[in-house]
GROMACS .gro file of C-alpha atoms in nm:
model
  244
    1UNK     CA    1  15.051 -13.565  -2.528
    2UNK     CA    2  14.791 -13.810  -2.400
    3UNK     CA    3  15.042 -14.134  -2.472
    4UNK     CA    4  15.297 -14.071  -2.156
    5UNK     CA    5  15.089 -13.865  -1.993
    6UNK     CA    6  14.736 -13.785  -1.888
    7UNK     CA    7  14.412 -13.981  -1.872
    8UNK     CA    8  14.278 -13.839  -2.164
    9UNK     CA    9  14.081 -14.103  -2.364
   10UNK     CA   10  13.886 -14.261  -2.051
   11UNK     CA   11  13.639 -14.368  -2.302
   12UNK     CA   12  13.811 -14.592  -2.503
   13UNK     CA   13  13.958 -14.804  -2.252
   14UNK     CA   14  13.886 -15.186  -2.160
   15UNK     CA   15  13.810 -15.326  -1.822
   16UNK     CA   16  14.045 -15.320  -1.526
   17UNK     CA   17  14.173 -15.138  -1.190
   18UNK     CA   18  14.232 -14.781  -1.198
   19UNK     CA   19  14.562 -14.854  -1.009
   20UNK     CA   20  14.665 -15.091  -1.172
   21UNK     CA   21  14.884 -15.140  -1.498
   22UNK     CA   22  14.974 -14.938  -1.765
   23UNK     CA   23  14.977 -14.591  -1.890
   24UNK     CA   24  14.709 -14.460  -2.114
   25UNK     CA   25  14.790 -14.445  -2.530
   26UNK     CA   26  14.548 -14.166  -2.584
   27UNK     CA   27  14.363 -14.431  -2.816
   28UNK     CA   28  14.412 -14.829  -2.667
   29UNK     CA   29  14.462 -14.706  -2.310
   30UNK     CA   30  14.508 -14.995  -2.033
   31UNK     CA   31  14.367 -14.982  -1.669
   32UNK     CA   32  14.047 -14.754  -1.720
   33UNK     CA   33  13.701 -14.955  -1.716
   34UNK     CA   34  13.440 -14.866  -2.027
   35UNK     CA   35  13.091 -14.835  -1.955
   36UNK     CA   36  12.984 -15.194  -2.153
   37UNK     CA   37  13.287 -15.363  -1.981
   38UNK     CA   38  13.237 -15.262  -1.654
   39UNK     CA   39  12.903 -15.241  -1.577
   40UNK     CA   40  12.944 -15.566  -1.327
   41UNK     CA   41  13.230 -15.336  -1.200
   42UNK     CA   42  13.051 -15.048  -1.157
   43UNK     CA   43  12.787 -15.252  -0.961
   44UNK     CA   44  13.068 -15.431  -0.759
   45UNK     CA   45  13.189 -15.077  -0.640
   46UNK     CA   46  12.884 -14.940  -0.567
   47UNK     CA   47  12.764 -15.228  -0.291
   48UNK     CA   48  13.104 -15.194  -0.139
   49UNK     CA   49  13.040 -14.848  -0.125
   50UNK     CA   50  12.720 -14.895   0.023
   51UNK     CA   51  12.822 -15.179   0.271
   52UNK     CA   52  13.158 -15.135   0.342
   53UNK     CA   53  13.253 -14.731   0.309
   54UNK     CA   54  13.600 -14.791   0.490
   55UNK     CA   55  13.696 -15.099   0.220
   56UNK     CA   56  13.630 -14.875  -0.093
   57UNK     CA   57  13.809 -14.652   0.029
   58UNK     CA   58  14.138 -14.822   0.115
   59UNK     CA   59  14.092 -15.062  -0.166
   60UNK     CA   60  14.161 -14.795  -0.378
   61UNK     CA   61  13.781 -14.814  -0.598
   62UNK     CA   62  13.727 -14.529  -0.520
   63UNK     CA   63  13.983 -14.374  -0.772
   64UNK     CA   64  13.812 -14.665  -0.988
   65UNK     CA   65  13.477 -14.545  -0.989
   66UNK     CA   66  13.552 -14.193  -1.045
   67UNK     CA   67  13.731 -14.333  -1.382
   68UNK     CA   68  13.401 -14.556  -1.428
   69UNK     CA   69  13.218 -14.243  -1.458
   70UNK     CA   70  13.437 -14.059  -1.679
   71UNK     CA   71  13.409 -14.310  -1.889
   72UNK     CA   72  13.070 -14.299  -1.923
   73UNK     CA   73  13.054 -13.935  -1.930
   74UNK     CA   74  13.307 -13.950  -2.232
   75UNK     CA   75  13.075 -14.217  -2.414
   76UNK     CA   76  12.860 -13.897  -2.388
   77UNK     CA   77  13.017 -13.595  -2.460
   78UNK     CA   78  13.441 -13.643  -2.440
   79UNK     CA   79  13.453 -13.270  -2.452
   80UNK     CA   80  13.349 -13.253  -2.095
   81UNK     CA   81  13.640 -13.475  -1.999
   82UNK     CA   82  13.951 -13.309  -1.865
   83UNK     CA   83  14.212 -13.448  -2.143
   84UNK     CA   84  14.531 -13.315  -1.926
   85UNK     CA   85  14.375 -13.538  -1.612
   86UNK     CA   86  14.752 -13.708  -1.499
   87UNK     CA   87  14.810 -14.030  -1.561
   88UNK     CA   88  14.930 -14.230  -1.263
   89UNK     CA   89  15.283 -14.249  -1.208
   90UNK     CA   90  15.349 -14.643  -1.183
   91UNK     CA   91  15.093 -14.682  -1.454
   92UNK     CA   92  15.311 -14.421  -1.670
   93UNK     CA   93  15.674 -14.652  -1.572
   94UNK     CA   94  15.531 -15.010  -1.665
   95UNK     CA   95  15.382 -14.844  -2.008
   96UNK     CA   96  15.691 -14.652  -2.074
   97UNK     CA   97  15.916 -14.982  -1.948
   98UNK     CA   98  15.767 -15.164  -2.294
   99UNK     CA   99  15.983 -15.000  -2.487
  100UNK     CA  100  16.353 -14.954  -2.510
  101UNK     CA  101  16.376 -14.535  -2.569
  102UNK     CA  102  16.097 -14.552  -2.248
  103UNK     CA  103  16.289 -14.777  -2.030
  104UNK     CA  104  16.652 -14.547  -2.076
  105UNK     CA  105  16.364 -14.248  -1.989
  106UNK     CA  106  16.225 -14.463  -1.674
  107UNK     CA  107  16.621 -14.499  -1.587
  108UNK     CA  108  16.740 -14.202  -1.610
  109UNK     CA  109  16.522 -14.023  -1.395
  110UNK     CA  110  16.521 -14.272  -1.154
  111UNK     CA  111  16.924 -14.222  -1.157
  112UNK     CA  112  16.849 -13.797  -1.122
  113UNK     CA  113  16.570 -13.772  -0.800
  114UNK     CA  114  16.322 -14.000  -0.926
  115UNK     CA  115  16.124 -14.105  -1.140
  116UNK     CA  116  15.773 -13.981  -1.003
  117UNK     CA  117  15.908 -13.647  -0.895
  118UNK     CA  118  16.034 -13.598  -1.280
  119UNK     CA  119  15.738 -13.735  -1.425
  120UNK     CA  120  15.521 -13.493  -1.229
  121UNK     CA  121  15.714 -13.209  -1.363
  122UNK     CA  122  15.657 -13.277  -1.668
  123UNK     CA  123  15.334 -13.376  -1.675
  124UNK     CA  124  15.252 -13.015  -1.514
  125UNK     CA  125  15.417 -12.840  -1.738
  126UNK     CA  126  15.302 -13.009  -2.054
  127UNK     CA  127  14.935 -12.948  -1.879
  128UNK     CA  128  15.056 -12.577  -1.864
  129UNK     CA  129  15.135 -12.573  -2.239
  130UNK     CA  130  14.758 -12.826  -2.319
  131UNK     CA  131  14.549 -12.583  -2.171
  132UNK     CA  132  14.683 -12.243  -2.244
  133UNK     CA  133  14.556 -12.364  -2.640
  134UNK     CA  134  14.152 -12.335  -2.559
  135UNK     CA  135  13.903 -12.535  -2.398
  136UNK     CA  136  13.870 -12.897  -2.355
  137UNK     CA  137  13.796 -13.005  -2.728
  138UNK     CA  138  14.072 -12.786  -2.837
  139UNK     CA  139  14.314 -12.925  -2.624
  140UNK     CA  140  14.207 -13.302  -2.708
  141UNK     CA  141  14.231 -13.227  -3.082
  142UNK     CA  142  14.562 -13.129  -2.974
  143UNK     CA  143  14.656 -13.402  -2.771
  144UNK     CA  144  14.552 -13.642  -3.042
  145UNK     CA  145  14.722 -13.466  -3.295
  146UNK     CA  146  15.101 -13.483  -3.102
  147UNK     CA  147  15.034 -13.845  -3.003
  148UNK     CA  148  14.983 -13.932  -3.364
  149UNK     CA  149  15.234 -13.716  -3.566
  150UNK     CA  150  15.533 -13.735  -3.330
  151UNK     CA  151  15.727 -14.037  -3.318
  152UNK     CA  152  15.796 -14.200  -2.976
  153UNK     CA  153  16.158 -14.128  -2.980
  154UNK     CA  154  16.055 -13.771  -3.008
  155UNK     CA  155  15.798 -13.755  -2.754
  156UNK     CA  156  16.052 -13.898  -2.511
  157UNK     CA  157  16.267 -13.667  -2.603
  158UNK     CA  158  16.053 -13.371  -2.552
  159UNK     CA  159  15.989 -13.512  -2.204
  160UNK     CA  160  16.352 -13.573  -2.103
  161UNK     CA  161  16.421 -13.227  -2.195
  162UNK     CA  162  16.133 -13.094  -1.982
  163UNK     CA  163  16.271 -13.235  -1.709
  164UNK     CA  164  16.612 -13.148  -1.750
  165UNK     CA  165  16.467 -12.760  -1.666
  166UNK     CA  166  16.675 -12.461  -1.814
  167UNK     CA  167  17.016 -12.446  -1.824
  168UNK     CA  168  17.281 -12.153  -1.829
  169UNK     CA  169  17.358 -12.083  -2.217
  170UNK     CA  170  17.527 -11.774  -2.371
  171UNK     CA  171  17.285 -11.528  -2.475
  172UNK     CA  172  17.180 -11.515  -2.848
  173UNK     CA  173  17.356 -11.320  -3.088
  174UNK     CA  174  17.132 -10.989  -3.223
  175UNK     CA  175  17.116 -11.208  -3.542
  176UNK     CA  176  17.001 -11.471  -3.359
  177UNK     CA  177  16.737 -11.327  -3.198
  178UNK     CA  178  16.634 -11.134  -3.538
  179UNK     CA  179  16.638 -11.489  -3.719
  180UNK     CA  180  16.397 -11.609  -3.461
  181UNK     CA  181  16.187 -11.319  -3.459
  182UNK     CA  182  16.141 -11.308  -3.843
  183UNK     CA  183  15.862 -11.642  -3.766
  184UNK     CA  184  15.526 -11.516  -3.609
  185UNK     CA  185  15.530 -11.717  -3.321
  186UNK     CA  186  15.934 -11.563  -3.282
  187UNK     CA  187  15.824 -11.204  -3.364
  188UNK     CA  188  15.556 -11.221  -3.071
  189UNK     CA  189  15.763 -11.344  -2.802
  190UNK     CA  190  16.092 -11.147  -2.852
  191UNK     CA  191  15.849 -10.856  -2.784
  192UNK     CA  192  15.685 -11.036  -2.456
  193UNK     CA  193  16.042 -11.124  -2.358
  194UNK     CA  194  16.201 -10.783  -2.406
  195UNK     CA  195  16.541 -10.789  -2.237
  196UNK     CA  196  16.532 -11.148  -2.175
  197UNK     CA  197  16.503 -11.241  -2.553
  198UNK     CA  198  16.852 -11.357  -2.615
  199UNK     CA  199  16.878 -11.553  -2.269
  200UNK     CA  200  16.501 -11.709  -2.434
  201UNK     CA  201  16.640 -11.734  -2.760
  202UNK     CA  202  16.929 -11.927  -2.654
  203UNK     CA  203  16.799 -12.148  -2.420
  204UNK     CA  204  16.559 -12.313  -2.702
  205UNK     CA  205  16.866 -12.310  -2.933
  206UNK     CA  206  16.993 -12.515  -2.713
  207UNK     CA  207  16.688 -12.715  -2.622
  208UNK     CA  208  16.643 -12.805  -2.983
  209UNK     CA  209  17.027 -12.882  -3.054
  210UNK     CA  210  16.979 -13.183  -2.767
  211UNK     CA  211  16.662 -13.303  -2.886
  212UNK     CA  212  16.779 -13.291  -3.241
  213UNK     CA  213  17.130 -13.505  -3.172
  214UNK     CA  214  16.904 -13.767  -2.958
  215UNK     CA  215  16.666 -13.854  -3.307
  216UNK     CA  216  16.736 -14.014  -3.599
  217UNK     CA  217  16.694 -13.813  -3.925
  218UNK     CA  218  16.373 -13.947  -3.981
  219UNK     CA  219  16.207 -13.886  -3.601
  220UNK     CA  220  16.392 -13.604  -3.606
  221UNK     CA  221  16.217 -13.431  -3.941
  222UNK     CA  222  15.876 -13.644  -3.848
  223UNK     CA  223  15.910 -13.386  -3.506
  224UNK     CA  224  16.016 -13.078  -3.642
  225UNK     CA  225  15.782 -13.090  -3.932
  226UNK     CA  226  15.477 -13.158  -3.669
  227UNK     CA  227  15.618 -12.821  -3.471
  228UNK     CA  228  15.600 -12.628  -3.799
  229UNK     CA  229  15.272 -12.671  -3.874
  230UNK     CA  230  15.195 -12.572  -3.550
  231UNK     CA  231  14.982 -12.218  -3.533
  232UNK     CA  232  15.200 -11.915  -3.404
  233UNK     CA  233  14.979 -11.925  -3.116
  234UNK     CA  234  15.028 -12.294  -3.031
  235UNK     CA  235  15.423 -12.271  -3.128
  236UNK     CA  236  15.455 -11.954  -2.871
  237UNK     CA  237  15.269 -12.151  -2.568
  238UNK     CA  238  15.541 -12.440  -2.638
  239UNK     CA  239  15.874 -12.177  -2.711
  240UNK     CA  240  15.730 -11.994  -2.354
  241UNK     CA  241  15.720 -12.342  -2.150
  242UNK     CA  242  16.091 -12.408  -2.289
  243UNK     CA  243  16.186 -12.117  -2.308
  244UNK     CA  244  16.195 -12.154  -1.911
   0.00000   0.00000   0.00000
């Protein structure tokens, strides 16, 4: 989930402000310096800081150097890195603006309370889902994985419907419920969920209906294919988060 959302490639990124534009890709990310491009950088920072406290500071280098660093620290070891570290929120419009399914996304929440306050919904709750998988490698692998398998459409989608929150559904049928519990993932939640199930239960039928009439076929089977390779364990942590 690194493409819309999180800092979570630090390392491969090319020179530039840490406010400035773009949104990180997970692989060619935009606004983070690298350790060989911004070693002048780094050096810049560091006088100001030295000379002039109040300018880094306001200037906003701060927030720069701290991404100087994790860059470096990635060239080291990535697994120390926090991958679900949230990417800025103008950086993640003018990214998402460069395409036309991420400019109706950029819209739309602007149209329904904003778009920073739905962008930092989402981006905590897909954290939520990241980390509940395992430590930082695990989630990266992750990360890497979704960005790669799942189609932008299909992302976006994901997101949109993440920050639509729950909604009131009719409750499952019993063979609804039983249908879903017959997977392992379904099997382990029903039980968690106990009397709740078929509110659960329906609310991702529901969930998945909209996401599935937003795709094409092909998105659409490129995304549900990616979910169903998922493990039970990393299926259930998703189902919980939209489960609501």
């Amino acid at each position: 989930m690194s493409n819309e959302l999180t800092v979570s490639n630090p390392g491969a990124a090319g020179a530039g402000s840490a406010t400035g534009e773009g949104l990180t890709t997970g692989v060619h990310q935009t606004g983070i310096a690298s350790p060989s491009g911004g070693t002048g950088r780094k050096a810049e920072i560091e006088r100001a800081m030295r000379e002039d406290f109040d300018l880094y500071e306001r200037s906003g280098m701060s927030a720069e150097y701290r991404q100087i660093l994790e860059s470096e620290q990635a060239q080291i070891n990535p697994d120390l890195v926090n991958p679900t570290q949230p990417m800025d929120a103008e950086q993640s419009r003018n990214l998402l603006c460069g395409s036309q399914a991420g400019r109706r996304l950029v819209s739309d929440w602007d149209s329904l309370g904003g778009f920073r306050v739905h962008l930092g919904n989402v981006q905590r709750s897909a954290s939520e889902i990241v980390r509940s998988l395992g430590g930082n490698r695990e989630q990266r692998v992750f990360m890497e994985h979704f960005d790669r398998h799942v189609p932008e459409p299909a992302r976006l989608a994901v997101y949109a419907e993440i920050a639509a929150g729950s909604m009131y559904v009719t409750p499952a049928t019993a063979a609804e419920v039983n249908s879903f519990a017959a997977t392992p993932a379904g099997k382990a939640l029903v039980a968690e969920w106990g009397a709740d199930a078929a509110a659960c239960v329906a609310q991702l039928r529901a969930r998945a209906k909209r996401i599935d009439d937003g795709l094409d076929e092909d998105d659409a089977h490129e995304f549900w294919f990616w979910l169903d390779e998922q493990t039970p364990a990393t299926a259930a942590a998703i189902f919980r988060k939209m489960a609501g």
